[in-house]
Tab-separated table of C-alpha atoms and ligand atoms in Angstrom:
chain	number	residue	atom	x	y	z
A	1473	MET	CA	33.082	-141.789	27.959
A	1474	ALA	CA	35.475	-142.455	30.815
A	1475	LYS	CA	38.140	-139.883	31.461
A	1476	SER	CA	41.461	-141.318	30.379
A	1477	LYS	CA	44.514	-140.735	32.511
A	1478	SER	CA	46.178	-137.398	31.908
A	1479	ARG	CA	49.172	-137.531	29.621
A	1480	LYS	CA	52.477	-135.814	30.326
A	1481	ALA	CA	54.892	-134.630	27.721
A	1482	PHE	CA	57.802	-132.266	27.283
A	1483	VAL	CA	57.329	-129.465	24.810
A	1484	CYS	CA	59.917	-127.011	23.488
A	1485	SER	CA	58.745	-123.488	24.275
A	1486	GLU	CA	60.500	-122.172	21.155
A	1487	CYS	CA	59.198	-124.403	18.397
A	1488	GLY	CA	56.550	-126.590	19.986
A	1489	SER	CA	58.483	-129.786	19.348
A	1490	GLU	CA	57.223	-132.595	21.576
A	1491	SER	CA	59.171	-135.316	23.313
A	1492	SER	CA	58.328	-137.987	25.833
A	1493	LYS	CA	61.445	-137.236	27.892
A	1494	TRP	CA	63.250	-134.074	28.917
A	1495	GLN	CA	66.115	-132.984	26.688
A	1496	GLY	CA	68.694	-130.276	27.223
A	1497	GLN	CA	68.693	-129.190	23.597
A	1498	CYS	CA	65.713	-129.251	21.284
A	1499	PRO	CA	66.492	-131.613	18.380
A	1500	ASP	CA	64.375	-129.488	16.010
A	1501	CYS	CA	65.205	-125.854	16.660
A	1502	LYS	CA	68.456	-126.469	18.561
A	1503	ALA	CA	67.464	-124.131	21.402
A	1504	TRP	CA	68.865	-124.953	24.847
A	1505	ASN	CA	66.878	-125.472	28.024
A	1506	THR	CA	63.533	-124.900	26.376
A	1507	PHE	CA	61.825	-128.215	27.186
A	1508	LYS	CA	59.046	-127.785	29.732
A	1509	GLU	CA	56.938	-130.521	31.206
A	1510	ILE	CA	53.262	-130.068	30.439
A	1511	ASN	CA	50.153	-131.943	31.329
A	1512	LEU	CA	48.201	-132.593	28.174
A	1513	GLY	CA	45.101	-133.414	30.130
A	1514	SER	CA	42.641	-135.915	28.784
A	1515	SER	CA	41.669	-133.866	25.766
A	1516	ARG	CA	43.972	-135.552	23.324
A	1517	PRO	CA	44.260	-137.351	21.243
A	1518	HIS	CA	41.061	-139.400	21.368
A	1519	ALA	CA	39.011	-138.402	24.344
A	1520	THR	CA	36.329	-135.779	24.112
A	1521	PRO	CA	36.153	-132.816	26.416
A	1522	ALA	CA	33.221	-132.141	28.618
A	1523	GLY	CA	30.106	-131.310	26.663
A	1524	ASN	CA	30.361	-134.091	24.128
A	1525	LEU	CA	30.749	-133.185	20.516
A	1526	SER	CA	28.741	-135.216	18.117
A	1527	GLY	CA	30.929	-137.667	16.262
A	1528	PHE	CA	34.047	-136.609	18.093
A	1529	ALA	CA	34.828	-139.856	19.845
A	1530	GLY	CA	35.671	-141.488	16.568
A	1531	SER	CA	34.131	-144.605	15.179
A	1532	LEU	CA	36.678	-146.688	13.300
A	1533	ALA	CA	37.552	-145.015	9.995
A	1534	ALA	CA	37.085	-147.117	6.862
A	1535	VAL	CA	39.807	-147.628	4.269
A	1536	GLN	CA	38.988	-146.458	0.749
A	1537	ALA	CA	40.752	-146.638	-2.598
A	1538	LEU	CA	42.107	-143.247	-3.600
A	1539	SER	CA	40.015	-143.357	-6.759
A	1540	GLU	CA	36.839	-143.833	-4.728
A	1541	VAL	CA	37.469	-140.772	-2.620
A	1542	SER	CA	35.376	-137.891	-3.767
A	1543	ALA	CA	37.655	-135.092	-4.945
A	1544	GLU	CA	34.792	-132.661	-5.002
A	1545	GLU	CA	35.590	-129.636	-2.906
A	1546	ALA	CA	32.915	-127.873	-0.991
A	1547	PRO	CA	32.315	-124.617	-2.841
A	1548	ARG	CA	34.355	-121.702	-1.590
A	1549	PHE	CA	32.667	-118.530	-0.490
A	1550	SER	CA	33.808	-114.972	-0.721
A	1551	SER	CA	34.975	-112.889	2.216
A	1552	GLY	CA	33.533	-109.819	0.548
A	1553	TYR	CA	37.032	-108.488	-0.023
A	1554	SER	CA	38.719	-109.433	-3.277
A	1555	GLU	CA	42.168	-108.792	-1.813
A	1556	LEU	CA	41.498	-111.244	1.008
A	1557	ASP	CA	39.943	-113.776	-1.377
A	1558	ARG	CA	43.019	-113.501	-3.562
A	1559	VAL	CA	45.394	-114.313	-0.706
A	1560	LEU	CA	43.187	-117.216	0.379
A	1561	GLY	CA	43.404	-118.649	-3.129
A	1562	GLY	CA	39.845	-117.753	-4.117
A	1563	GLY	CA	37.785	-117.320	-0.960
A	1564	PHE	CA	37.164	-119.372	2.164
A	1565	VAL	CA	37.205	-123.157	1.997
A	1566	PRO	CA	34.553	-124.659	4.320
A	1567	GLY	CA	36.158	-126.719	7.067
A	1568	SER	CA	39.494	-124.956	6.837
A	1569	ALA	CA	41.458	-123.311	9.620
A	1570	VAL	CA	43.103	-120.003	8.807
A	1571	LEU	CA	45.602	-118.329	11.084
A	1572	ILE	CA	45.971	-114.554	10.764
A	1573	GLY	CA	49.206	-113.389	12.275
A	1574	GLY	CA	50.610	-109.922	12.744
A	1575	HIS	CA	51.980	-107.475	15.261
A	1576	PRO	CA	49.534	-105.892	17.701
A	1577	GLY	CA	47.893	-102.977	15.918
A	1578	ALA	CA	48.391	-104.429	12.438
A	1579	GLY	CA	44.634	-104.479	11.920
A	1580	LYS	CA	43.788	-108.170	12.396
A	1581	SER	CA	40.701	-107.532	14.514
A	1582	THR	CA	39.578	-104.771	12.185
A	1583	ILE	CA	39.764	-106.811	8.975
A	1584	LEU	CA	38.072	-109.811	10.602
A	1585	LEU	CA	35.270	-107.716	12.076
A	1586	GLN	CA	34.662	-106.102	8.687
A	1587	THR	CA	34.735	-109.481	6.945
A	1588	LEU	CA	32.395	-111.163	9.420
A	1589	CYS	CA	29.861	-108.336	9.399
A	1590	HIS	CA	29.596	-108.758	5.632
A	1591	VAL	CA	29.645	-112.554	5.554
A	1592	ALA	CA	26.949	-112.626	8.261
A	1593	SER	CA	24.358	-111.434	5.754
A	1594	ASN	CA	24.582	-114.847	4.041
A	1595	MET	CA	25.384	-117.254	6.844
A	1596	ASN	CA	25.576	-117.727	10.561
A	1597	ALA	CA	28.761	-116.060	11.792
A	1598	LEU	CA	30.282	-116.008	15.276
A	1599	TYR	CA	32.949	-113.584	16.510
A	1600	VAL	CA	34.636	-114.742	19.719
A	1601	SER	CA	36.629	-112.076	21.473
A	1602	GLY	CA	38.859	-112.839	24.388
A	1603	GLU	CA	40.757	-109.576	24.230
A	1604	GLU	CA	38.461	-106.648	23.653
A	1605	SER	CA	35.137	-106.213	25.388
A	1606	LEU	CA	32.023	-106.595	23.299
A	1607	GLN	CA	31.216	-102.910	23.942
A	1608	GLN	CA	34.526	-101.888	22.414
A	1609	ILE	CA	33.888	-104.028	19.361
A	1610	ALA	CA	30.337	-102.763	18.998
A	1611	ALA	CA	31.543	-99.165	19.176
A	1612	ARG	CA	34.121	-99.855	16.504
A	1613	ALA	CA	31.634	-101.597	14.209
A	1614	ARG	CA	29.254	-98.664	14.532
A	1615	ARG	CA	31.991	-96.154	13.838
A	1616	LEU	CA	32.982	-98.086	10.736
A	1617	GLY	CA	29.367	-98.169	9.583
A	1618	LEU	CA	29.269	-101.964	9.374
A	1619	PRO	CA	26.021	-103.946	9.214
A	1620	THR	CA	25.830	-105.291	12.770
A	1621	ASP	CA	22.408	-106.918	13.049
A	1622	ARG	CA	23.310	-110.473	11.942
A	1623	LEU	CA	26.724	-111.052	13.508
A	1624	LYS	CA	26.734	-113.096	16.739
A	1625	MET	CA	29.256	-112.071	19.379
A	1626	LEU	CA	30.719	-114.044	22.266
A	1627	ALA	CA	33.190	-112.973	24.952
A	1628	GLU	CA	34.882	-116.202	25.989
A	1629	THR	CA	38.345	-117.652	26.433
A	1630	SER	CA	37.608	-121.302	27.153
A	1631	ALA	CA	37.977	-123.367	23.996
A	1632	GLU	CA	35.587	-126.014	25.323
A	1633	ARG	CA	32.848	-123.503	26.048
A	1634	ILE	CA	33.319	-121.857	22.659
A	1635	ILE	CA	32.711	-125.202	20.998
A	1636	GLN	CA	29.621	-125.801	23.141
A	1637	VAL	CA	28.213	-122.500	21.926
A	1638	ALA	CA	29.234	-123.274	18.359
A	1639	GLU	CA	27.429	-126.635	18.544
A	1640	GLN	CA	24.204	-124.810	19.376
A	1641	GLU	CA	24.591	-121.826	17.084
A	1642	LYS	CA	26.022	-123.801	14.135
A	1643	PRO	CA	27.943	-120.911	12.565
A	1644	GLY	CA	29.475	-121.344	9.128
A	1645	ILE	CA	32.394	-119.174	10.145
A	1646	ILE	CA	34.036	-118.449	13.510
A	1647	VAL	CA	36.655	-115.878	14.469
A	1648	ILE	CA	38.842	-116.560	17.514
A	1649	ASP	CA	40.471	-113.304	18.636
A	1650	SER	CA	43.062	-114.219	19.775
A	1651	ILE	CA	44.502	-117.710	20.261
A	1652	GLN	CA	46.957	-116.342	22.845
A	1653	VAL	CA	44.186	-115.839	25.404
A	1654	MET	CA	42.443	-119.174	24.824
A	1655	TYR	CA	42.803	-122.068	27.241
A	1656	MET	CA	41.599	-125.587	27.782
A	1657	GLU	CA	40.755	-127.214	31.075
A	1658	GLY	CA	43.238	-129.850	32.008
A	1659	VAL	CA	46.102	-128.468	29.992
A	1660	ASP	CA	48.653	-127.582	32.547
A	1661	SER	CA	50.053	-124.244	31.416
A	1662	ALA	CA	49.103	-120.587	31.447
A	1663	PRO	CA	47.101	-119.118	28.531
A	1664	GLY	CA	49.541	-117.878	25.908
A	1665	GLY	CA	51.988	-120.673	26.701
A	1666	VAL	CA	52.986	-123.028	23.942
A	1667	ALA	CA	50.953	-125.929	25.298
A	1668	GLN	CA	47.723	-123.951	25.706
A	1669	VAL	CA	48.009	-122.255	22.340
A	1670	ARG	CA	48.721	-125.495	20.579
A	1671	GLU	CA	46.089	-127.584	22.315
A	1672	SER	CA	43.365	-124.953	21.949
A	1673	ALA	CA	44.174	-124.436	18.275
A	1674	ALA	CA	44.212	-128.175	17.599
A	1675	PHE	CA	40.916	-128.639	19.419
A	1676	LEU	CA	39.162	-125.783	17.614
A	1677	THR	CA	40.581	-126.925	14.282
A	1678	ARG	CA	39.277	-130.479	14.785
A	1679	PHE	CA	35.838	-129.052	15.380
A	1680	ALA	CA	36.076	-126.917	12.233
A	1681	LYS	CA	37.113	-129.889	10.097
A	1682	GLN	CA	34.362	-132.143	11.379
A	1683	THR	CA	31.612	-129.599	10.970
A	1684	GLY	CA	32.763	-127.818	7.807
A	1685	THR	CA	33.079	-124.532	9.653
A	1686	VAL	CA	35.597	-121.920	8.568
A	1687	LEU	CA	37.820	-121.117	11.533
A	1688	LEU	CA	39.748	-117.858	11.579
A	1689	ILE	CA	42.333	-117.711	14.353
A	1690	VAL	CA	44.085	-114.481	15.285
A	1691	GLY	CA	47.661	-114.878	16.492
A	1692	HIS	CA	49.926	-112.092	17.667
A	1693	VAL	CA	53.515	-112.354	16.622
A	1694	THR	CA	56.323	-111.679	19.018
A	1695	LYS	CA	59.207	-109.356	18.316
A	1696	ASP	CA	61.168	-112.020	16.449
A	1697	ASN	CA	58.174	-112.497	14.127
A	1698	SER	CA	57.189	-115.856	15.491
A	1699	LEU	CA	53.708	-116.890	16.484
A	1700	ALA	CA	53.935	-118.128	20.076
A	1701	GLY	CA	57.042	-120.050	19.137
A	1702	PRO	CA	57.620	-120.644	15.449
A	1703	MET	CA	56.030	-123.731	13.926
A	1704	THR	CA	53.796	-124.230	16.938
A	1705	LEU	CA	50.655	-123.721	14.958
A	1706	SER	CA	51.672	-123.956	11.353
A	1707	HIS	CA	51.247	-127.720	11.095
A	1708	ILE	CA	47.819	-127.583	12.725
A	1709	ILE	CA	46.195	-124.988	10.497
A	1710	ASP	CA	45.624	-125.063	6.721
A	1711	THR	CA	46.425	-121.507	5.817
A	1712	GLN	CA	48.616	-118.965	7.520
A	1713	LEU	CA	48.239	-115.325	6.563
A	1714	MET	CA	50.493	-112.590	7.835
A	1715	LEU	CA	49.275	-109.025	8.016
A	1716	GLY	CA	52.281	-106.748	7.986
A	1717	ASN	CA	53.048	-103.075	8.027
A	1718	THR	CA	54.879	-101.325	5.250
A	1719	ASP	CA	57.184	-98.321	5.518
A	1720	ASP	CA	54.210	-96.207	4.590
A	1721	SER	CA	52.151	-96.603	7.740
A	1722	ARG	CA	48.873	-96.398	5.823
A	1723	PHE	CA	49.358	-99.613	3.888
A	1724	ARG	CA	49.115	-103.171	5.122
A	1725	ILE	CA	50.360	-106.155	3.156
A	1726	MET	CA	48.639	-109.482	3.609
A	1727	ARG	CA	50.628	-112.478	2.531
A	1728	ALA	CA	50.022	-116.214	2.716
A	1729	THR	CA	53.005	-117.984	4.246
A	1730	LYS	CA	51.331	-121.374	4.086
A	1731	ASN	CA	48.295	-122.377	2.094
A	1732	ARG	CA	46.926	-125.840	1.529
A	1733	PHE	CA	44.327	-124.349	-0.809
A	1734	GLY	CA	46.218	-121.857	-2.935
A	1735	GLN	CA	49.451	-120.151	-3.871
A	1736	VAL	CA	51.710	-118.833	-1.156
A	1737	ASN	CA	53.224	-115.917	-3.021
A	1738	GLU	CA	49.946	-114.081	-3.451
A	1739	LEU	CA	49.772	-110.632	-1.935
A	1740	GLY	CA	46.828	-108.534	-0.778
A	1741	ILE	CA	47.152	-104.840	-0.090
A	1742	PHE	CA	44.959	-102.775	2.202
A	1743	ALA	CA	45.023	-99.185	3.357
A	1744	MET	CA	44.197	-98.305	6.979
A	1745	THR	CA	41.824	-95.355	6.965
A	1746	GLU	CA	39.660	-93.731	9.601
A	1747	ARG	CA	36.857	-95.917	8.205
A	1748	GLY	CA	38.754	-99.172	8.720
A	1749	LEU	CA	40.744	-101.203	6.239
A	1750	LYS	CA	40.066	-100.504	2.584
A	1751	GLU	CA	41.300	-102.625	-0.275
A	1752	VAL	CA	43.840	-101.244	-2.691
A	1753	LYS	CA	42.750	-102.848	-5.926
A	1754	ASN	CA	45.464	-101.581	-8.271
A	1755	PRO	CA	48.470	-101.520	-6.020
A	1756	SER	CA	51.209	-101.905	-8.609
A	1757	ALA	CA	52.573	-98.392	-8.142
A	1758	ILE	CA	51.824	-97.594	-4.496
A	1759	PHE	CA	55.439	-98.089	-3.463
A	1760	LEU	CA	56.739	-95.558	-5.966
A	1761	SER	CA	57.256	-92.221	-4.328
A	1762	ARG	CA	60.365	-90.856	-5.935
A	1763	GLY	CA	60.981	-87.161	-5.882
A	1764	GLU	CA	61.630	-85.068	-8.937
A	1765	GLU	CA	65.406	-84.907	-8.848
A	1766	THR	CA	67.477	-87.802	-10.083
A	1767	THR	CA	69.837	-89.457	-7.652
A	1768	SER	CA	72.429	-92.111	-8.275
A	1769	GLY	CA	71.927	-95.636	-7.021
A	1770	SER	CA	68.218	-95.964	-7.657
A	1771	ILE	CA	66.199	-97.882	-10.230
A	1772	ILE	CA	62.696	-99.325	-10.533
A	1773	ASN	CA	62.237	-103.082	-10.650
A	1774	VAL	CA	59.038	-104.787	-11.746
A	1775	LEU	CA	58.315	-107.660	-9.372
A	1776	TRP	CA	55.827	-110.414	-9.933
A	1777	GLU	CA	53.810	-111.047	-6.803
A	1778	GLY	CA	51.490	-114.024	-7.154
A	1779	THR	CA	49.361	-113.081	-10.111
A	1780	ARG	CA	50.217	-109.454	-10.654
A	1781	PRO	CA	53.079	-107.029	-11.156
A	1782	LEU	CA	54.365	-104.619	-8.531
A	1783	LEU	CA	56.728	-101.733	-9.193
A	1784	VAL	CA	59.289	-101.169	-6.475
A	1785	GLU	CA	62.317	-98.963	-6.195
A	1786	ILE	CA	65.675	-100.577	-5.465
A	1787	GLN	CA	68.287	-98.339	-3.883
A	1788	ALA	CA	71.975	-98.989	-3.528
A	1789	LEU	CA	74.598	-97.079	-1.637
A	1790	VAL	CA	78.252	-97.871	-2.235
A	1791	VAL	CA	80.782	-96.064	-0.054
A	1792	GLU	CA	84.447	-96.568	0.636
A	1793	SER	CA	84.817	-98.901	3.588
A	1794	GLN	CA	86.667	-98.010	6.753
A	1795	LEU	CA	86.627	-101.622	7.843
A	1796	GLY	CA	88.954	-104.467	6.989
A	1797	ASN	CA	85.877	-106.511	6.239
A	1798	PRO	CA	83.567	-104.304	4.145
A	1799	ARG	CA	79.876	-104.434	4.939
A	1800	ARG	CA	77.232	-106.030	2.746
A	1801	VAL	CA	73.822	-105.050	4.060
A	1802	THR	CA	70.421	-105.700	2.499
A	1803	VAL	CA	66.953	-104.614	3.528
A	1804	GLY	CA	64.102	-106.515	1.881
A	1805	MET	CA	66.380	-108.851	-0.025
A	1806	ASP	CA	68.540	-111.890	0.645
A	1807	GLN	CA	72.006	-110.950	1.849
A	1808	ASN	CA	73.667	-113.946	0.171
A	1809	ARG	CA	72.177	-112.831	-3.109
A	1810	LEU	CA	73.983	-109.488	-2.758
A	1811	ALA	CA	77.298	-111.233	-2.085
A	1812	MET	CA	76.755	-113.325	-5.203
A	1813	LEU	CA	75.870	-110.300	-7.339
A	1814	LEU	CA	79.022	-108.496	-6.221
A	1815	ALA	CA	81.137	-111.536	-7.104
A	1816	VAL	CA	79.563	-111.655	-10.572
A	1817	LEU	CA	80.150	-107.921	-10.954
A	1818	THR	CA	83.843	-108.386	-10.191
A	1819	ARG	CA	84.364	-111.449	-12.351
A	1820	HIS	CA	82.222	-110.578	-15.371
A	1821	GLY	CA	81.885	-106.816	-15.199
A	1822	GLY	CA	85.441	-106.012	-14.114
A	1823	ILE	CA	84.055	-103.759	-11.365
A	1824	PHE	CA	85.651	-104.181	-7.948
A	1825	THR	CA	83.825	-103.521	-4.694
A	1826	SER	CA	86.114	-105.350	-2.277
A	1827	ASP	CA	87.094	-102.061	-0.581
A	1828	GLN	CA	83.529	-100.704	-0.510
A	1829	ASP	CA	80.599	-101.005	1.881
A	1830	VAL	CA	77.515	-101.939	-0.140
A	1831	PHE	CA	73.947	-101.343	1.067
A	1832	LEU	CA	70.926	-102.495	-0.903
A	1833	ASN	CA	67.430	-101.427	0.065
A	1834	VAL	CA	63.992	-102.264	-1.287
A	1835	VAL	CA	61.904	-99.141	-0.739
A	1836	GLY	CA	58.502	-99.345	0.932
A	1837	GLY	CA	59.032	-102.311	3.237
A	1838	VAL	CA	58.522	-104.856	0.469
A	1839	ARG	CA	60.399	-108.164	0.760
A	1840	ILE	CA	61.665	-109.543	-2.509
A	1841	THR	CA	61.760	-113.305	-2.779
A	1842	GLU	CA	62.159	-113.735	-6.539
A	1843	THR	CA	65.283	-113.387	-8.639
A	1844	SER	CA	64.002	-110.725	-11.022
A	1845	ALA	CA	65.542	-107.999	-8.851
A	1846	ASP	CA	69.113	-109.184	-9.541
A	1847	LEU	CA	69.662	-107.019	-12.581
A	1848	ALA	CA	68.046	-103.930	-11.070
A	1849	GLY	CA	70.136	-104.407	-7.913
A	1850	LEU	CA	73.361	-104.630	-9.901
A	1851	LEU	CA	72.544	-101.574	-11.994
A	1852	ALA	CA	71.738	-99.603	-8.841
A	1853	ILE	CA	75.057	-100.653	-7.317
A	1854	VAL	CA	77.016	-99.609	-10.418
A	1855	SER	CA	75.097	-96.336	-10.569
A	1856	SER	CA	75.951	-95.552	-6.953
A	1857	LEU	CA	79.586	-96.590	-7.312
A	1858	ARG	CA	80.053	-94.291	-10.305
A	1859	ASP	CA	77.764	-91.622	-8.822
A	1860	ASN	CA	75.988	-91.683	-12.120
A	1861	PRO	CA	72.183	-91.379	-11.906
A	1862	LEU	CA	70.087	-93.691	-14.070
A	1863	PRO	CA	67.232	-92.168	-16.066
A	1864	GLN	CA	64.110	-91.656	-13.932
A	1865	ASP	CA	61.940	-93.360	-16.521
A	1866	MET	CA	63.972	-96.552	-16.693
A	1867	ILE	CA	63.064	-99.957	-15.265
A	1868	ALA	CA	65.031	-103.199	-15.193
A	1869	PHE	CA	64.374	-106.800	-14.297
A	1870	GLY	CA	66.094	-110.120	-14.896
A	1871	GLU	CA	67.961	-112.855	-13.089
A	1872	VAL	CA	71.756	-112.740	-13.071
A	1873	GLY	CA	73.567	-116.084	-13.366
A	1874	LEU	CA	77.005	-116.942	-12.002
A	1875	ALA	CA	78.512	-116.827	-15.496
A	1876	GLY	CA	77.348	-113.239	-15.875
A	1877	GLU	CA	74.449	-114.237	-18.106
A	1878	ILE	CA	71.113	-112.456	-17.785
A	1879	ARG	CA	68.346	-115.027	-17.514
A	1880	PRO	CA	64.696	-114.514	-18.375
A	1881	VAL	CA	61.993	-114.362	-15.712
A	1882	ALA	CA	58.325	-115.340	-15.872
A	1883	ASN	CA	55.654	-112.941	-17.157
A	1884	GLY	CA	58.103	-110.586	-18.885
A	1885	GLN	CA	55.528	-109.088	-21.197
A	1886	GLU	CA	53.008	-108.356	-18.446
A	1887	ARG	CA	55.729	-106.664	-16.405
A	1888	LEU	CA	56.650	-104.444	-19.346
A	1889	ILE	CA	53.035	-103.547	-20.068
A	1890	GLU	CA	52.570	-102.532	-16.418
A	1891	ALA	CA	55.710	-100.379	-16.521
A	1892	ALA	CA	54.553	-98.694	-19.737
A	1893	LYS	CA	51.169	-98.043	-18.127
A	1894	HIS	CA	52.900	-96.091	-15.373
A	1895	GLY	CA	54.849	-93.949	-17.817
A	1896	PHE	CA	58.216	-95.699	-17.919
A	1897	LYS	CA	59.942	-95.234	-21.248
A	1898	LYS	CA	63.000	-97.497	-21.145
A	1899	ALA	CA	63.493	-101.043	-19.953
A	1900	ILE	CA	66.559	-103.224	-19.638
A	1901	VAL	CA	65.446	-106.842	-19.626
A	1902	PRO	CA	66.739	-110.311	-20.527
A	1903	VAL	CA	66.714	-110.769	-24.287
A	1904	ALA	CA	64.270	-113.687	-23.998
A	1905	ASN	CA	61.797	-111.379	-22.208
A	1906	LYS	CA	61.873	-108.838	-25.038
A	1907	PRO	CA	58.436	-109.032	-26.669
A	1908	ARG	CA	58.276	-109.789	-30.385
A	1909	LYS	CA	55.795	-106.999	-30.888
A	1910	ASP	CA	56.678	-103.552	-29.565
A	1911	ILE	CA	54.798	-102.278	-26.544
A	1912	PRO	CA	53.699	-98.693	-27.214
A	1913	GLY	CA	55.463	-96.076	-25.133
A	1914	ILE	CA	58.367	-98.142	-23.880
A	1915	GLN	CA	61.712	-98.860	-25.504
A	1916	VAL	CA	62.905	-102.344	-24.542
A	1917	ILE	CA	66.598	-103.194	-24.568
A	1918	GLY	CA	67.227	-106.950	-24.464
A	1919	VAL	CA	70.517	-108.043	-22.894
A	1920	THR	CA	72.185	-111.442	-22.735
A	1921	LYS	CA	75.249	-110.703	-20.604
A	1922	LEU	CA	76.071	-108.433	-17.707
A	1923	SER	CA	78.453	-106.482	-19.939
A	1924	ASP	CA	75.569	-105.717	-22.360
A	1925	ALA	CA	73.543	-104.320	-19.488
A	1926	LEU	CA	76.449	-102.171	-18.300
A	1927	ASP	CA	76.893	-100.879	-21.856
A	1928	ALA	CA	73.195	-100.074	-22.039
A	1929	ILE	CA	73.450	-97.676	-19.111
B	445	TYD	P1	43.370	-103.678	15.321
B	445	TYD	O1	42.490	-104.302	14.299
B	445	TYD	O2	42.813	-103.523	16.691
B	445	TYD	O3	44.764	-104.431	15.389
B	445	TYD	P2	45.127	-105.897	15.909
B	445	TYD	O4	43.858	-106.634	16.157
B	445	TYD	O5	45.950	-106.472	14.777
B	445	TYD	O6	45.960	-105.723	17.135
B	445	TYD	O7	43.826	-102.276	14.712
B	445	TYD	C1	44.251	-101.300	15.546
B	445	TYD	C2	44.950	-100.200	14.804
B	445	TYD	O8	44.294	-99.772	13.645
B	445	TYD	C3	45.035	-99.045	15.733
B	445	TYD	O9	46.379	-98.619	15.788
B	445	TYD	C4	44.137	-98.002	15.150
B	445	TYD	C5	43.997	-98.395	13.705
B	445	TYD	N1	42.676	-98.131	13.156
B	445	TYD	C6	42.496	-97.090	12.274
B	445	TYD	O10	43.419	-96.349	11.928
B	445	TYD	N2	41.253	-96.882	11.725
B	445	TYD	C7	40.198	-97.650	12.056
B	445	TYD	O11	39.086	-97.443	11.535
B	445	TYD	C8	40.403	-98.728	12.984
B	445	TYD	C9	39.264	-99.618	13.390
B	445	TYD	C10	41.646	-98.937	13.505
B	446	MG	MG1	43.063	-107.234	17.988
């Protein structure tokens, strides 16, 4: 195939937005002076790179009725780790591209090496490292006691050459560690730049889709938590997993932030040990580490993360403000939600905080995205304001509405059962979440209004 003329474009280095002409401000992310001219080479969108890929230079696609399209999915396969399978939505989907993001040192290479060593016993697997030397990886695999005889290794940073090797080896699964060091000939930017990262990822992903290979791409996040410019890769790949640290440095949380093949709120928890990453199969109470003495401003909330409950401590600190504009600070929770809760507390609880600084913290580095923490947050705030400790064995959950009503949340019964299992004896929950049949060991107080909840404590 003849080489087509190289294409030029302007790409925003912040968000990867593309434009045919230079612009002072990016229309998508509103950043200034971020458009850089790049040479897209001849690799996109239709031409094939050197070393022709079978079927790449497309024949004309046929139109089909939606009903005629086979909806049969290729069967998923397990990663060997149930926590990883859970976050993926039930294992790997052949032909899918999965991005694993995280800060350097989060354990991305470790979890992928462990996974591939295990998967390699059933299928051809290829680990491409552009960062660590193969000796380093081999030493690590040996130290971790992983089965190393079937896994194929490749030290390479050229996306084209990786695909040439993959065409010969025909692996069912490929790891690219990491996308930041990959490059393509003809793309006119340094490895790690937005253009290289995006073009290499798109090229590798096209190969994965056409051959039914699972592609696992490692991406380091920068200090503002973006992967080589936010959004750069997220529309190319199918699933984006983030591996994050918790306050307890042993634990790692894996979370799907995008998933075309499963839920996005599913959570996997691992512990970093001297023998690599180990799964934590019953993690519901790992974030509970309260001391013996009771302190004011603290209560346990039962979260629902994906398909299972998680007990987390919510702490509030309310202190008289020295500022004209008192502070409202949250860690692990939405700040606007706190402002709303305080307004409800004033209007429907008759409790004023307008001269107080209010801090709300979710212990353990967990980020709460559901509304069930509203009630626990409010009770913690009231407890701190009055310097009145809540019972150690009490939990609370429920959404607080603007009219001061306490609204039910999903999976109330399962949350209560989990709390009872961990020895909690009292629960303040929305009345609609109160189970009809008593749960042994836990006394459940159903509340309909904020004032009921305040009476209950
Ligand atoms: P790594 O997988 O190299 O991180 P990433 O690829 O995300 O940058 O993990 C490196 C960290 O994990 C490093 O700080 C050491 C730690 N670690 C252990 O504690 N135990 C182990 O068995 C391994 C392999 C790593
Ligand atoms: Mg690494």
